[in-house]
Coordinates of C-alpha atoms in Angstrom, one line a residue:
X1169 CA 0.1 0.0 0.1
X1170 CA 2.7 2.4 1.0
X1171 CA 4.5 1.5 -2.2
X1172 CA 1.6 2.4 -4.1
X1173 CA 1.2 5.7 -2.6
X1174 CA 4.9 6.5 -3.1
X1175 CA 4.3 5.7 -7.0
X1176 CA 1.3 7.8 -7.1
X1177 CA 3.1 10.9 -5.3
X1178 CA 6.3 10.8 -7.4
X1179 CA 3.8 10.6 -10.6
X1180 CA 2.1 13.7 -9.8
X1181 CA 5.1 15.5 -8.5
X1182 CA 6.8 14.9 -12.0
X1183 CA 3.8 16.0 -13.8
X1184 CA 3.5 19.3 -11.7
X1185 CA 7.4 20.2 -12.4
X1186 CA 6.8 19.6 -16.0
X1187 CA 3.9 21.7 -15.9
X1188 CA 5.8 24.6 -14.2
X1189 CA 8.8 24.3 -16.7
X1190 CA 5.7 24.5 -19.4
X1191 CA 3.9 27.6 -17.8
X1192 CA 7.7 29.3 -16.9
X1193 CA 8.6 28.8 -20.8
X1194 CA 5.3 30.2 -22.1
X1195 CA 5.5 33.4 -19.7
X1196 CA 9.4 33.8 -20.9
X1197 CA 8.5 33.6 -24.5
X1198 CA 5.6 36.1 -24.1
X1199 CA 8.0 38.5 -22.3
X1200 CA 10.8 38.0 -24.9
X1201 CA 8.5 38.7 -27.6
X1202 CA 7.9 42.1 -26.0
X1203 CA 11.3 43.1 -26.0
X1204 CA 13.1 44.6 -29.0
X1205 CA 16.8 45.3 -29.7
X1206 CA 18.7 46.6 -32.7
X1207 CA 19.0 43.1 -34.3
X1208 CA 17.5 40.1 -34.6
X1209 CA 16.9 38.1 -31.0
X1210 CA 18.7 35.2 -30.9
X1211 CA 18.4 33.2 -27.4
X1212 CA 21.1 31.3 -25.6
X1213 CA 20.2 29.8 -22.0
X1214 CA 21.8 27.6 -19.6
X1215 CA 18.6 26.1 -18.4
X1216 CA 18.4 22.7 -20.1
X1217 CA 14.8 22.4 -19.4
X1218 CA 13.9 25.9 -20.5
X1219 CA 16.0 24.8 -23.8
X1220 CA 13.8 22.0 -24.6
X1221 CA 10.5 24.2 -24.1
X1222 CA 11.9 26.8 -26.1
X1223 CA 12.5 24.4 -29.1
X1224 CA 8.9 24.2 -29.2
X1225 CA 8.5 27.4 -30.1
X1226 CA 8.0 28.4 -33.6
X1227 CA 8.9 32.1 -33.0
X1228 CA 12.2 31.8 -31.0
X1229 CA 15.4 31.7 -32.5
X1230 CA 17.8 29.5 -30.2
X1231 CA 21.7 29.2 -30.6
X1232 CA 24.0 26.4 -28.5
X1233 CA 26.9 29.5 -28.7
X1234 CA 26.8 32.2 -26.0
X1235 CA 29.0 34.3 -28.3
X1236 CA 26.7 34.0 -31.0
X1237 CA 23.5 35.0 -29.1
X1238 CA 22.1 38.5 -28.9
X1239 CA 20.3 37.9 -25.6
X1240 CA 21.1 35.6 -23.2
X1241 CA 18.7 34.0 -20.4
X1242 CA 20.6 32.8 -17.4
X1243 CA 19.6 30.6 -14.4
X1244 CA 23.1 30.5 -12.6
X1245 CA 25.7 33.1 -12.5
X1246 CA 28.8 30.9 -12.7
X1247 CA 27.7 29.8 -16.6
X1248 CA 28.7 33.3 -17.8
X1249 CA 31.1 34.7 -15.2
X1250 CA 34.2 33.8 -16.9
X1251 CA 33.0 34.2 -20.6
X1252 CA 33.6 37.8 -21.8
X1253 CA 31.6 37.0 -25.0
X1254 CA 28.8 36.6 -22.8
X1255 CA 28.7 39.3 -20.2
X1256 CA 28.9 42.3 -22.8
X1257 CA 25.3 41.2 -24.2
X1258 CA 21.5 42.0 -22.6
X1259 CA 20.9 39.2 -20.0
X1260 CA 17.6 38.0 -18.7
X1261 CA 17.9 36.3 -15.5
X1262 CA 15.7 33.6 -13.7
X1263 CA 16.6 34.7 -10.2
X1264 CA 16.0 38.0 -8.4
X1265 CA 19.4 37.6 -6.8
X1266 CA 21.1 37.7 -10.3
X1267 CA 19.7 41.2 -11.1
X1268 CA 22.2 42.3 -8.0
X1269 CA 25.0 40.1 -9.3
X1270 CA 25.2 40.8 -13.0
X1271 CA 24.9 44.4 -14.0
X1272 CA 24.3 43.7 -17.5
X1273 CA 20.9 42.0 -16.8
X1274 CA 17.8 44.0 -17.3
X1275 CA 15.2 41.9 -16.2
X1276 CA 14.1 38.9 -14.3
X1277 CA 11.7 35.9 -14.2
X1278 CA 11.5 34.1 -10.9
X1279 CA 8.9 32.2 -8.5
X1280 CA 8.3 33.7 -5.0
X1281 CA 5.9 32.4 -2.6
X1282 CA 4.5 30.3 -5.4
X1283 CA 3.7 33.0 -7.9
X1284 CA 5.3 34.1 -10.9
X1285 CA 7.2 37.3 -10.7
X1286 CA 8.6 39.5 -13.5
X1287 CA 10.7 42.5 -13.1
X1288 CA 12.3 45.1 -15.9
X1289 CA 14.8 47.5 -14.6
X1290 CA 14.0 50.5 -16.5
X1291 CA 17.7 52.4 -16.7
X1292 CA 19.2 49.0 -17.9
X1293 CA 17.2 48.7 -20.6
X1294 CA 17.9 52.4 -21.8
X1295 CA 21.6 52.0 -21.0
X1296 CA 21.3 48.6 -23.5
X1297 CA 19.2 50.6 -26.2
X1298 CA 16.5 47.6 -25.2
X1299 CA 12.9 48.7 -26.5
X1300 CA 10.2 47.2 -23.9
X1301 CA 6.6 46.9 -25.1
X1302 CA 4.1 48.9 -23.2
X1303 CA 2.6 45.5 -22.2
X1304 CA 5.5 45.3 -19.5
X1305 CA 5.0 48.8 -17.9
X1306 CA 3.5 47.2 -14.7
X1307 CA 6.8 45.4 -14.4
X1308 CA 9.2 48.2 -14.6
X1309 CA 11.2 49.2 -11.8
X1310 CA 13.7 52.0 -11.4
X1311 CA 16.5 49.8 -9.5
X1312 CA 17.0 46.4 -7.9
X1313 CA 15.8 46.2 -4.2

């Protein structure tokens, strides 16, 4: 009986996890479609689960090389901290703390208390000549708290 309950719990937990990644990818796709830079947006990410979801998108252009990307989506600072080609590009982070740690980052998407949160740092977008759609005006902040 315990084995059956454990099996059901693990099955449900795995579906919930997949659903969360799917929702995360959909929200990020909407955010990224509301941003424009001077060139075609080509995305590189260090999040493997997110990359798999992004590959399902018909509108996102992905690359495996950070140096070729025009926009970087980062989950972990260590994945870009030693690569100068990656650090000098617009960076969107998946953790609020990374907004403080990576000055090139202009926005973040993260979960807090079970809710999705979006933050766009307006002075950083202006510095990097990033145009953010008015749809994201509610998420604009003047500084990182």
